[in-house]
Tab-separated table of C-alpha atoms and ligand atoms in Angstrom:
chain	number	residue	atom	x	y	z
A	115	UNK	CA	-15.625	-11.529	3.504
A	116	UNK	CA	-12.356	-10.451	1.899
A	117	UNK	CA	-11.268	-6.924	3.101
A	118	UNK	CA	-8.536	-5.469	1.179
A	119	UNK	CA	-6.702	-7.933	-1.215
A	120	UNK	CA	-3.290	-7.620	-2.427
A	121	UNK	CA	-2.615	-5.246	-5.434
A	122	UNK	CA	-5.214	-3.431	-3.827
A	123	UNK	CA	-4.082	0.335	-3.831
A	124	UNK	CA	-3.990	1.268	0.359
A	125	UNK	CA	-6.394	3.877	1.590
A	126	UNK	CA	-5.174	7.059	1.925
A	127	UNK	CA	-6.413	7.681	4.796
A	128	UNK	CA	-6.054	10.851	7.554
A	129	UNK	CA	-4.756	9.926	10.992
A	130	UNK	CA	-3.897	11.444	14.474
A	131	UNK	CA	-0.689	10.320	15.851
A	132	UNK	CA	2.412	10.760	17.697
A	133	UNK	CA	3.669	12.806	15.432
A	134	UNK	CA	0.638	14.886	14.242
A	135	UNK	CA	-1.985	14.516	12.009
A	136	UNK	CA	-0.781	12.450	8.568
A	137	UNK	CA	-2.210	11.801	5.247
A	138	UNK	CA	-1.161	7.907	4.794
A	139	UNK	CA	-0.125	8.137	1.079
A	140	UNK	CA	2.336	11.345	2.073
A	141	UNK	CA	3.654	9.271	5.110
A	142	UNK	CA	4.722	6.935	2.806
A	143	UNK	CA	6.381	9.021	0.428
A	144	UNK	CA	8.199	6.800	-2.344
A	145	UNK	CA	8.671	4.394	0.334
A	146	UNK	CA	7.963	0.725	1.205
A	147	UNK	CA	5.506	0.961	4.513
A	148	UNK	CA	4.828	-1.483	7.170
A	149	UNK	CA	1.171	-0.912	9.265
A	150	UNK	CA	1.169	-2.934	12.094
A	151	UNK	CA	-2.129	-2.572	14.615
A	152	UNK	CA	-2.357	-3.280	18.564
A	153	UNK	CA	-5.239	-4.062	20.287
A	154	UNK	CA	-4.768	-1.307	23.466
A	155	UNK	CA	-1.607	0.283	24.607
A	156	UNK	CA	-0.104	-0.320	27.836
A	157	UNK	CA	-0.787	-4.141	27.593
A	158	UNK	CA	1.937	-7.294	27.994
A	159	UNK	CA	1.916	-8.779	24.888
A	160	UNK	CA	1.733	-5.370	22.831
A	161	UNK	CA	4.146	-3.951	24.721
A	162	UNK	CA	6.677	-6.756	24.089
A	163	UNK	CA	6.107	-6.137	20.291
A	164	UNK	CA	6.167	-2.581	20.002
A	165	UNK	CA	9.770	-2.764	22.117
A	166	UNK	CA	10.742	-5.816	19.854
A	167	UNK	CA	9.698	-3.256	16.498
A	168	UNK	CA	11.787	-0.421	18.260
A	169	UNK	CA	14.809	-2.088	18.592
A	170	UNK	CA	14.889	-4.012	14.673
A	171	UNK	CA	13.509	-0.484	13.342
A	172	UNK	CA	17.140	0.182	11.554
A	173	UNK	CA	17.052	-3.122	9.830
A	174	UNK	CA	13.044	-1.591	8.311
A	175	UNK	CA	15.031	1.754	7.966
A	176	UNK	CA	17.883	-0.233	5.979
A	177	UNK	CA	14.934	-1.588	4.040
A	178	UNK	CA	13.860	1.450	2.947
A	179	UNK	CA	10.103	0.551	4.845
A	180	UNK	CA	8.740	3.211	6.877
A	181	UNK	CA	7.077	1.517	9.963
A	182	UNK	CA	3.891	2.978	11.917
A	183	UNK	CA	1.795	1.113	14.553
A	184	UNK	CA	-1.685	1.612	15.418
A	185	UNK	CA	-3.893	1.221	18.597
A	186	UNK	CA	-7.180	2.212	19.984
A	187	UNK	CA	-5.857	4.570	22.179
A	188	UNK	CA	-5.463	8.585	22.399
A	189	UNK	CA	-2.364	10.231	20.842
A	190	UNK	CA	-1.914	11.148	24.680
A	191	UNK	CA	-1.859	7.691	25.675
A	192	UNK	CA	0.623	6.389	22.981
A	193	UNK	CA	2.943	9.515	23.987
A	194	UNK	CA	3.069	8.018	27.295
A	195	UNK	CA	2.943	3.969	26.246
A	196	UNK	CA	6.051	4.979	23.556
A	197	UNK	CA	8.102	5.898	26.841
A	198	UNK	CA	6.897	2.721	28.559
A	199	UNK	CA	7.855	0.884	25.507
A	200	UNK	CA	11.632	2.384	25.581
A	201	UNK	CA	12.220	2.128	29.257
A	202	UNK	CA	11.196	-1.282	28.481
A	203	UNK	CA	14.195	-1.622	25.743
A	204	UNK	CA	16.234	0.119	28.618
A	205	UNK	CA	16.415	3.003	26.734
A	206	UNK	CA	14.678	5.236	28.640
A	207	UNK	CA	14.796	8.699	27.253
A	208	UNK	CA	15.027	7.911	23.653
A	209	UNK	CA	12.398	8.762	21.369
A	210	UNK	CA	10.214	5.757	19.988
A	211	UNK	CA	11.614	5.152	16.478
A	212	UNK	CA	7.921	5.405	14.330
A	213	UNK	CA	4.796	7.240	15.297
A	214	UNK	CA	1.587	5.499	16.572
A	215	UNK	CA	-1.921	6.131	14.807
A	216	UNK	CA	-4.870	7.051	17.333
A	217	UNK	CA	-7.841	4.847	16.281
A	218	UNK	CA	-9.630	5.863	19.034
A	219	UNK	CA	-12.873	5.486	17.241
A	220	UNK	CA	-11.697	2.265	15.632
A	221	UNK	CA	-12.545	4.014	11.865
A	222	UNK	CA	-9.514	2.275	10.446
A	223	UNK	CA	-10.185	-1.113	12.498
A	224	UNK	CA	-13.005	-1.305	10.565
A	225	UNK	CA	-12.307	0.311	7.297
A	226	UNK	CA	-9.478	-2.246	7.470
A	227	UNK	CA	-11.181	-5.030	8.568
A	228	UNK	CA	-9.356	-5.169	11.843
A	229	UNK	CA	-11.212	-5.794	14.092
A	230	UNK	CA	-10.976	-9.213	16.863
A	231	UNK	CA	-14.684	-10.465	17.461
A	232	UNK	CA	-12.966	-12.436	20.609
A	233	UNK	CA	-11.503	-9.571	22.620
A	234	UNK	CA	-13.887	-7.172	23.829
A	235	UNK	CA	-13.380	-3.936	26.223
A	236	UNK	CA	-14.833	-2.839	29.212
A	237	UNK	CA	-17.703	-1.138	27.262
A	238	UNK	CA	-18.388	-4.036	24.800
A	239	UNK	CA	-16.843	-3.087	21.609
A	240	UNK	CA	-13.685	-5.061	19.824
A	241	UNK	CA	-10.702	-4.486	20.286
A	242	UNK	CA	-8.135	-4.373	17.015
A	243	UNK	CA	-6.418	-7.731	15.870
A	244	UNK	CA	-2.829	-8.014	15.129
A	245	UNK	CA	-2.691	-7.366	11.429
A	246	UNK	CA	0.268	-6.227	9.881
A	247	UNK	CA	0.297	-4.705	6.061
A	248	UNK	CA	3.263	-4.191	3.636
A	249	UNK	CA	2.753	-1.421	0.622
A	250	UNK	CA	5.315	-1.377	-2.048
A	251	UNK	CA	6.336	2.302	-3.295
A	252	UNK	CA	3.208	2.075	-6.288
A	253	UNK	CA	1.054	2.279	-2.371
A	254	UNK	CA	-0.694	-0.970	-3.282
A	255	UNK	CA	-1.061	-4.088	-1.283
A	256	UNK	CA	1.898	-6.352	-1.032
A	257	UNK	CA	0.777	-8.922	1.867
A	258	UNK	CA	-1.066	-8.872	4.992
A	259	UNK	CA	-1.442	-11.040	7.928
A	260	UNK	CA	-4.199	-11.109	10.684
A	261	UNK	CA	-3.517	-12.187	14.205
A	262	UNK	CA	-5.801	-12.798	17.277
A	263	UNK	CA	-5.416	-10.040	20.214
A	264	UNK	CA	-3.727	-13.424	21.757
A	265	UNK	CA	-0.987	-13.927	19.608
A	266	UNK	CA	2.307	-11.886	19.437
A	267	UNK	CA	3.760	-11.688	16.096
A	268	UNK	CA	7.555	-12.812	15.123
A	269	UNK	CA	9.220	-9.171	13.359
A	270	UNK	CA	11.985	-11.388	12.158
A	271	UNK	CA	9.869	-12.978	10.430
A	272	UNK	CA	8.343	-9.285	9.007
A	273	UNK	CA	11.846	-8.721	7.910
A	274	UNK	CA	12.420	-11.962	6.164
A	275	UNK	CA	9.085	-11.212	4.065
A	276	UNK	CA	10.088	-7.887	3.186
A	277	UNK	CA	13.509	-9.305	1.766
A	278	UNK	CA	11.573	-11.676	-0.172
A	279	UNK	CA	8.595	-8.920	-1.442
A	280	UNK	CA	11.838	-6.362	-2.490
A	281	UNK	CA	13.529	-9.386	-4.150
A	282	UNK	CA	10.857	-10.310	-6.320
A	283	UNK	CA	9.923	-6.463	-6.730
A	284	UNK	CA	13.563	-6.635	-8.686
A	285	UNK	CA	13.667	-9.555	-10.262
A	286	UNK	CA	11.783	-12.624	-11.662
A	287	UNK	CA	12.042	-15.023	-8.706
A	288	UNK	CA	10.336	-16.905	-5.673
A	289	UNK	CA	11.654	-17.469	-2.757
A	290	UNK	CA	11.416	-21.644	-1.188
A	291	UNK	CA	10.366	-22.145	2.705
A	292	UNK	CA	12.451	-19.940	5.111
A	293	UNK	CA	14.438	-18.550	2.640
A	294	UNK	CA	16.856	-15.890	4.039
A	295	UNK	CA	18.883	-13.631	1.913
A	296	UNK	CA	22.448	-15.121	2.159
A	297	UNK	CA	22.362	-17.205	4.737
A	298	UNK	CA	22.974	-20.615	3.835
A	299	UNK	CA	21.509	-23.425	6.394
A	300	UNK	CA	21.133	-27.552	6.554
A	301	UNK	CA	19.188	-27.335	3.309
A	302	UNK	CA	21.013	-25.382	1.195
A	303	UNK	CA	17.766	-25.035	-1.263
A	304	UNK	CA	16.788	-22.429	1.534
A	305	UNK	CA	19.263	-20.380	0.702
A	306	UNK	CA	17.978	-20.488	-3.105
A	307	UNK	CA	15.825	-17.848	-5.305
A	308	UNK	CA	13.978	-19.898	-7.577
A	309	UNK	CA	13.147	-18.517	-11.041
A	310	UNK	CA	9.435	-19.733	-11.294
A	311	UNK	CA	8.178	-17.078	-12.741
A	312	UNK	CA	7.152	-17.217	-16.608
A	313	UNK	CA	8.902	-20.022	-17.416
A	314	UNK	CA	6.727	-22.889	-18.587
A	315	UNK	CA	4.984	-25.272	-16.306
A	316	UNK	CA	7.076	-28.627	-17.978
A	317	UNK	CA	10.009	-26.851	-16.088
A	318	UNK	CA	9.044	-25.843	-13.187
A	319	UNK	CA	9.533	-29.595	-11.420
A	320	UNK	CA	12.828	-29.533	-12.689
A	321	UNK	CA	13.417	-26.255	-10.257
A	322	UNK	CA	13.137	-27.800	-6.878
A	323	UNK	CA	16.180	-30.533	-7.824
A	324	UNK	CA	18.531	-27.638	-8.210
A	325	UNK	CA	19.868	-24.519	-6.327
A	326	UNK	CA	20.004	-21.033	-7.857
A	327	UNK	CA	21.626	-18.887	-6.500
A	328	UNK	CA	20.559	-15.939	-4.370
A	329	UNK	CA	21.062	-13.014	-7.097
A	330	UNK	CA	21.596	-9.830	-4.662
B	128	LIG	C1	-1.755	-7.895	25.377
B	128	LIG	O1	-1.186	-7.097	24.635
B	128	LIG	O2	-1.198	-8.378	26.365
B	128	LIG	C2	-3.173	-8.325	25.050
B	128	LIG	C3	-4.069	-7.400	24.529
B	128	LIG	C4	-5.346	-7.814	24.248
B	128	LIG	C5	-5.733	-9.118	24.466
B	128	LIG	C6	-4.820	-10.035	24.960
B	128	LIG	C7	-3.532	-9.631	25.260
């Protein structure tokens, strides 16, 4: 069953976290927002991404994308996990660079349609997938991906899609497989922004002969 589809406008929902309680839609401001959710703090694989997130979180904040994680933990036990996390990055002492959301009672798992059927806690109950969400500035859906509780995501990879989501938020483009903004590789098509968009569908073939290019 589809959850929540893209274009959808996000939930503005209320949240404990590390930095107090938040109204989503406020959080956001007039900013891009990236959600991504753990399934439990103080775990391997989470704890690898959360440290990975930390230390690319001025490449989001050059972005202009506000970043906030979620777990099923207490605010008490993110506190702690965040230092983990930055001792981790050998940064011990420095604050974690976004605030976690306590989803302690798995609300938004499930509002969200979050949840991992596979991985299941001590008392039984699901713990949250891996899902990550973009929202554009208008606070509606601009892509989401879901995970397994098994499989770490790639944040380079987060980055690359925002570049590509702000792009075409500017202009009338697509972006080909693995495209990068300015970074020219074997296939120099990869390096391309590909007007697609409106023109007529006689044309489009004509596209992936050619490289356009990148115009930011
Ligand atoms: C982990 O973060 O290491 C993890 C959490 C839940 C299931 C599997 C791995």
């Amino acid at each position: 069953m589809p959850g929540l589809l893209l274009g959808d406008v996000f939930p503005d929902f209320e949240a404990d976290t590390t930095i107090g309680k938040i109204r989503f839609h406020d959080f956001l401001g007039s900013s891009w927002g990236i959600l991504f959710s753990h399934p439990r703090d103080f775990t391997p694989v989470c704890t690898t991404e959360l440290a990975c997130a930390a230390k690319i979180s001025d490449e989001f904040k050059k972005r202009g994308v506000k970043m906030i994680a979620l777990s099923v933990d207490s605010v008490e036990d993110h506190r702690n996990w965040s230092k983990d996390v930055m001792a981790f990055n050998s940064e011990a002492g420095t604050a974690l660079p976004f605030p976690i959301i306590a989803d302690d009672k798995r609300a938004l798992a499930v509002q969200l349609g979050m949840l991992d059927p596979d991985e299941i806690d001590k008392d039984g109950i699901p713990l949250t997938a891996r899902c990550v969400f973009v929202i554009g500035p208008d606070k509606k859906l601009k892509l989401s991906i879901l995970y397994p509780a098994t499989t770490g995501r790639n944040f380079d990879e987060l980055l690359r899609v925002i570049d590509s989501l702000q792009l075409t938020a500017q202009k009338k483009v697509a972006t080909p497989v693995d495209w990068k903004v300015h970074t020219l590789t074997l296939y120099s098509h990869q390096s391309a922004a590909w007007v697609i968009l409106g023109i007529p569908r006689r044309m489009q073939s004509s596209l992936y002969r050619q490289t356009n290019p990148c115009p930011i």
